mmCIF file of C-alpha atoms in Angstrom:
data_model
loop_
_atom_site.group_PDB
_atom_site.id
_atom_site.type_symbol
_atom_site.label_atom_id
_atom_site.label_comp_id
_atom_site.label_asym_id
_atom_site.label_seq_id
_atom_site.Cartn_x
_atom_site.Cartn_y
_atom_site.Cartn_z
ATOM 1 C CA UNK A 1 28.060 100.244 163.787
ATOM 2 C CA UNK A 2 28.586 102.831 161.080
ATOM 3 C CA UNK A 3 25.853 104.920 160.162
ATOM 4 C CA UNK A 4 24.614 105.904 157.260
ATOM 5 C CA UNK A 5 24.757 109.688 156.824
ATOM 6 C CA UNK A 6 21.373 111.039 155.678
ATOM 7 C CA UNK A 7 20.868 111.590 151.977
ATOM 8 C CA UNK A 8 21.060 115.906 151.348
ATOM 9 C CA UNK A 9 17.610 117.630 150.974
ATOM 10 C CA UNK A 10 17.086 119.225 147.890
ATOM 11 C CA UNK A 11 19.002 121.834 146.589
ATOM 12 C CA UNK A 12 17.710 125.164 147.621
ATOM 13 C CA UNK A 13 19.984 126.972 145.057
ATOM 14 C CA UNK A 14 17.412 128.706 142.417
ATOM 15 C CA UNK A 15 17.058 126.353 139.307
ATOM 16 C CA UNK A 16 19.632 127.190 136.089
ATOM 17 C CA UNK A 17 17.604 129.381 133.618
ATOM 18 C CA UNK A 18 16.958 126.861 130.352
ATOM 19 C CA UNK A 19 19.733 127.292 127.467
ATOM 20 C CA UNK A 20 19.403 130.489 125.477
ATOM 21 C CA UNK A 21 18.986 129.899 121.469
ATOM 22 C CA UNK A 22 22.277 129.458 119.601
ATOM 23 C CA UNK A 23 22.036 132.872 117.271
ATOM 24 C CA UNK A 24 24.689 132.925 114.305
ATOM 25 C CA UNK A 25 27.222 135.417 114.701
ATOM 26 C CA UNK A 26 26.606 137.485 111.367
ATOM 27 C CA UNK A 27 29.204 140.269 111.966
ATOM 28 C CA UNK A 28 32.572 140.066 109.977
ATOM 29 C CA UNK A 29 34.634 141.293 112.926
ATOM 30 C CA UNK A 30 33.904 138.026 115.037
ATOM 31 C CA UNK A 31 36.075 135.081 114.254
ATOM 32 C CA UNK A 32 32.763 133.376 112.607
ATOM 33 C CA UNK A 33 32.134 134.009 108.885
ATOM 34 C CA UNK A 34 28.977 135.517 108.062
ATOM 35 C CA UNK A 35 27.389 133.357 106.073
ATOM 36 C CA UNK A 36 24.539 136.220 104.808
ATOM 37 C CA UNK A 37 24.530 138.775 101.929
ATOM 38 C CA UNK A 38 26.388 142.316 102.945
ATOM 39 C CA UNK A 39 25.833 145.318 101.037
ATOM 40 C CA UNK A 40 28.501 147.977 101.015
ATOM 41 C CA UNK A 41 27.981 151.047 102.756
ATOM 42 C CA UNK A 42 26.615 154.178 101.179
ATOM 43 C CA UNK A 43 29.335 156.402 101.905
ATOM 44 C CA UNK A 44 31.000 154.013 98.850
ATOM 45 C CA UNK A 45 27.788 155.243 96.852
ATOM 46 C CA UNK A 46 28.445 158.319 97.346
ATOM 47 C CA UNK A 47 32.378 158.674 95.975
ATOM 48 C CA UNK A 48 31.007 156.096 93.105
ATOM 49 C CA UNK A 49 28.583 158.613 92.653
ATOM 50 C CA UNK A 50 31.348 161.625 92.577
ATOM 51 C CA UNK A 51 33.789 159.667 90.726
ATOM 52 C CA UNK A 52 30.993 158.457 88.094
ATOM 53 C CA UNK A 53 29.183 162.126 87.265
ATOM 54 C CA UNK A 54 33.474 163.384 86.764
ATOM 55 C CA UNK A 55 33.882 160.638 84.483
ATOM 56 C CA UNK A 56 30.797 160.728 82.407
ATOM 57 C CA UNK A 57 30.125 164.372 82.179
ATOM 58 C CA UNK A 58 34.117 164.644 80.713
ATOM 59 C CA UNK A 59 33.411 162.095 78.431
ATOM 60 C CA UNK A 60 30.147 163.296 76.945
ATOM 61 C CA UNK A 61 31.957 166.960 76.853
ATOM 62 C CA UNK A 62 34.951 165.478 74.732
ATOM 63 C CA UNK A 63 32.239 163.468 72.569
ATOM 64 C CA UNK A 64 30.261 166.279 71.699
ATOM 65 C CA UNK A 65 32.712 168.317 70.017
ATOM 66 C CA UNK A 66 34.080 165.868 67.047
ATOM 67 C CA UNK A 67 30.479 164.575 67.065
ATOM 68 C CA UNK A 68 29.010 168.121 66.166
ATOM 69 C CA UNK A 69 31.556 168.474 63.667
ATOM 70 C CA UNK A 70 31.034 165.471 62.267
ATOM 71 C CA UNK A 71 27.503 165.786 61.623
ATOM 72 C CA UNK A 72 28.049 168.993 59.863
ATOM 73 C CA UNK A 73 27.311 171.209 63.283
ATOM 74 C CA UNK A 74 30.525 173.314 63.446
ATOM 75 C CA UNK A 75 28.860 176.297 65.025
ATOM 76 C CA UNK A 76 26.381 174.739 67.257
ATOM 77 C CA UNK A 77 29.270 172.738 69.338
ATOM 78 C CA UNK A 78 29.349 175.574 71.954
ATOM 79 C CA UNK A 79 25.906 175.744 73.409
ATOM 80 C CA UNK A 80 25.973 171.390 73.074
ATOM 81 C CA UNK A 81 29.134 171.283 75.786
ATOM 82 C CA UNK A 82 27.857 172.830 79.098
ATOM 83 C CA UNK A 83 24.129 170.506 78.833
ATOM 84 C CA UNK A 84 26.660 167.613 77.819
ATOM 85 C CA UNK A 85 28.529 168.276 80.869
ATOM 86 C CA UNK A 86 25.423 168.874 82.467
ATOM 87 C CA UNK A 87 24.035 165.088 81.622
ATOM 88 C CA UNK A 88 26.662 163.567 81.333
ATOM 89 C CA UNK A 89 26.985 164.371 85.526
ATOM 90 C CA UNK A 90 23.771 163.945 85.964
ATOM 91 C CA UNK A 91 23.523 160.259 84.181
ATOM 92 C CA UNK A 92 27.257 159.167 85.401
ATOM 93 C CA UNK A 93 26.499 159.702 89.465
ATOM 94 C CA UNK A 94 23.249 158.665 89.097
ATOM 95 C CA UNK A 95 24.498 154.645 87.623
ATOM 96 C CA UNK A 96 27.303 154.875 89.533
ATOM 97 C CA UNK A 97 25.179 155.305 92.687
ATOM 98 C CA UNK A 98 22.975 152.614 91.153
ATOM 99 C CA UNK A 99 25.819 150.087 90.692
ATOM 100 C CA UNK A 100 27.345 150.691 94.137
ATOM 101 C CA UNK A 101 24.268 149.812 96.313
ATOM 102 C CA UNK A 102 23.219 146.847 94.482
ATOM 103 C CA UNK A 103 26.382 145.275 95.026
ATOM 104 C CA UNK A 104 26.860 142.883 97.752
ATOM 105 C CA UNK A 105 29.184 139.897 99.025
ATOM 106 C CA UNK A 106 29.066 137.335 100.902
ATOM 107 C CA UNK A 107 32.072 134.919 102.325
ATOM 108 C CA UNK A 108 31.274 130.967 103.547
ATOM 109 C CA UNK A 109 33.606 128.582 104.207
ATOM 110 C CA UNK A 110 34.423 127.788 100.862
ATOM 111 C CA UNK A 111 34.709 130.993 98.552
ATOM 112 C CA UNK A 112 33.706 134.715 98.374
ATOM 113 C CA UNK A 113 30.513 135.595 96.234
ATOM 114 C CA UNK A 114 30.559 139.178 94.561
ATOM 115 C CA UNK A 115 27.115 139.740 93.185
ATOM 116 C CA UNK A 116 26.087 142.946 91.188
ATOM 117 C CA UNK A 117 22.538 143.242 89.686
ATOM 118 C CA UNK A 118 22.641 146.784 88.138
ATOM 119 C CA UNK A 119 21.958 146.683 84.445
ATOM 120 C CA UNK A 120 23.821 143.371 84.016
ATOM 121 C CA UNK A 121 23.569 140.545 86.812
ATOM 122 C CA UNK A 122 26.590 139.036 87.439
ATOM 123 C CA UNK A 123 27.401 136.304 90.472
ATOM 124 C CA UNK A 124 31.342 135.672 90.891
ATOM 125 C CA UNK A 125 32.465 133.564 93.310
ATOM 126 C CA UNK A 126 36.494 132.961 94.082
ATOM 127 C CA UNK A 127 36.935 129.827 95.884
ATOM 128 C CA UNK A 128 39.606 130.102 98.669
ATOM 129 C CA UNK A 129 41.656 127.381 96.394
ATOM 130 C CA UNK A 130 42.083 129.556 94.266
ATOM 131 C CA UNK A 131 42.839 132.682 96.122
ATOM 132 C CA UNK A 132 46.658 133.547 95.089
ATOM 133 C CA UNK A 133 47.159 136.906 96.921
ATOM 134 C CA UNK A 134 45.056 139.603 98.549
ATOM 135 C CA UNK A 135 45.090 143.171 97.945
ATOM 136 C CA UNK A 136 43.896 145.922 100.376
ATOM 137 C CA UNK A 137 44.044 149.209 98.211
ATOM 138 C CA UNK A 138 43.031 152.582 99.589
ATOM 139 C CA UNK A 139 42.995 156.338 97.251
ATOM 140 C CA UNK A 140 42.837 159.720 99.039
ATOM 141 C CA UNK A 141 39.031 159.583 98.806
ATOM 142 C CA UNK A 142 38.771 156.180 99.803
ATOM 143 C CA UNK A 143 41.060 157.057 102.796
ATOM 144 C CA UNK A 144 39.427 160.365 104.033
ATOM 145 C CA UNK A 145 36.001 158.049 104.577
ATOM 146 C CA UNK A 146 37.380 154.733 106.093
ATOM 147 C CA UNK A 147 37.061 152.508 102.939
ATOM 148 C CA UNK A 148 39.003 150.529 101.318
ATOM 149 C CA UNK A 149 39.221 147.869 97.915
ATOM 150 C CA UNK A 150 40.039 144.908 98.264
ATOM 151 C CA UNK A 151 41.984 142.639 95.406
ATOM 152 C CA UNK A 152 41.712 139.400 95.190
ATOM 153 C CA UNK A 153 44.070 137.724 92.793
ATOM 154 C CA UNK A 154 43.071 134.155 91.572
ATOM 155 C CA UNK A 155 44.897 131.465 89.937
ATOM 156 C CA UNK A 156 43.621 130.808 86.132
ATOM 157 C CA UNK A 157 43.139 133.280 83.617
ATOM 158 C CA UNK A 158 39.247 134.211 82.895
ATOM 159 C CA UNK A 159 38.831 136.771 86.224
ATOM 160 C CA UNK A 160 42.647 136.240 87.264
ATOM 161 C CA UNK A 161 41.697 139.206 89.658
ATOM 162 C CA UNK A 162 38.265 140.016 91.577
ATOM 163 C CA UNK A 163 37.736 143.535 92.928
ATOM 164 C CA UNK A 164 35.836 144.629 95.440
ATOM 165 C CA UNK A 165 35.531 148.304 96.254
ATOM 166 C CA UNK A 166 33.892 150.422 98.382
ATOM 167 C CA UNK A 167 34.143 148.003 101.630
ATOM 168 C CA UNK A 168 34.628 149.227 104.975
ATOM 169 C CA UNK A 169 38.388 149.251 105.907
ATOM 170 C CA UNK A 170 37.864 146.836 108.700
ATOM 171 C CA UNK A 171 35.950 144.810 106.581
ATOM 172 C CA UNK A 172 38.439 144.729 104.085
ATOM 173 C CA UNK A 173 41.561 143.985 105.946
ATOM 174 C CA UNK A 174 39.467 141.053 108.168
ATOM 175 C CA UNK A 175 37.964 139.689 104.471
ATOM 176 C CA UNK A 176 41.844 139.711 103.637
ATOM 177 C CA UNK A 177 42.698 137.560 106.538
ATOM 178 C CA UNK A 178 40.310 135.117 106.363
ATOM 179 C CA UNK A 179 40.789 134.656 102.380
ATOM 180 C CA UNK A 180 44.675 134.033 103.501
ATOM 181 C CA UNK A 181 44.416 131.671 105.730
ATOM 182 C CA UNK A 182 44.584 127.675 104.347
ATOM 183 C CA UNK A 183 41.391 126.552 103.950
ATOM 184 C CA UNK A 184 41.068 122.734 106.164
ATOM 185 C CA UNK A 185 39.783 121.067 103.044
ATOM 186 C CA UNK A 186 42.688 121.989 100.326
ATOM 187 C CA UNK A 187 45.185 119.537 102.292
ATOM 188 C CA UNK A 188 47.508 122.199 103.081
#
């Protein structure tokens, strides 16, 4: 007679702990694609900022001399050029730095969304269709801090290119690879 062997007593091995939550991967570096708005980092504010107060106070300086003339103040020109200079640095770092941190993007599986709401709101958003060639662009300033721009050049003519500066330059470089890759739903 063959006997049955006896069924095994319960498992003494300590229960499995219950599933953790499935959290979204927000970062950029993972191979997910954050599907949340990123702002760019201040230390882009900061050369906006620089590169804004150069700009403006050297235009308001070159202004101020024909204008003075031109309203009949030939001798008062002088005295007008350092509080140009002076405002013009003043106003130019102060929207520049403005402009910089309220711009943010955002990349899904379908396009990249630029949106800037400084004194004008804009939303652009380049759909990976469309995406002809990507950019990564970096200046001696840009460079010395880790940033980078990116370029993204579109197909069509209204905003044949979309630019994006300021980014981190690992940011950059993994936004570039991801916009280059075929997107599943293009059929290529």
């Amino acid at each position: 007679m063959n006997q049955i062997p006896p069924l095994p007593e319960a498992s003494t091995a300590p229960p499995l702990p219950p599933e953790a939550p499935v959290v979204e991967d927000v970062s950029i570096h993972s191979s997910s694609v954050p599907t949340h708005w990123q702002q760019l980092p201040v230390r882009g504010a900061r050369v906006a900022a620089i590169a804004g107060a150069i700009g403006m106070a050297i235009t308001l300086a070159v202004l101020t001399i024909p204008l003075s003339l031109l309203l009949g103040h030939a001798h008062g020109w002088l005295w007008k050029l350092p509080l140009a200079l002076v405002a013009g640095a003043v106003l130019g770092a102060w929207l520049s730095w403005r402009r910089h941190r309220r711009t943010s993007w955002r990349l899904d599986d379908h396009s990249l969304a630029v949106r800037r709401t400084h004194l004008w709101h804009s939303d652009t958003r380049v759909p990976r269709a469309r995406v002809q060639h990507l950019d990564v662009r970096r200046g001696p300033l840009e460079r010395s801090i880790g940033l980078a721009t990116l370029v993204v050049h579109t197909a069509g003519s209204r905003l044949d290119a979309v630019s994006l500066s300021g980014l981190e330059l690992a940011d950059a470089e993994t936004l570039r690879d991801l916009l280059a890759r075929p997107d599943e739903h293009d059929g290529l």
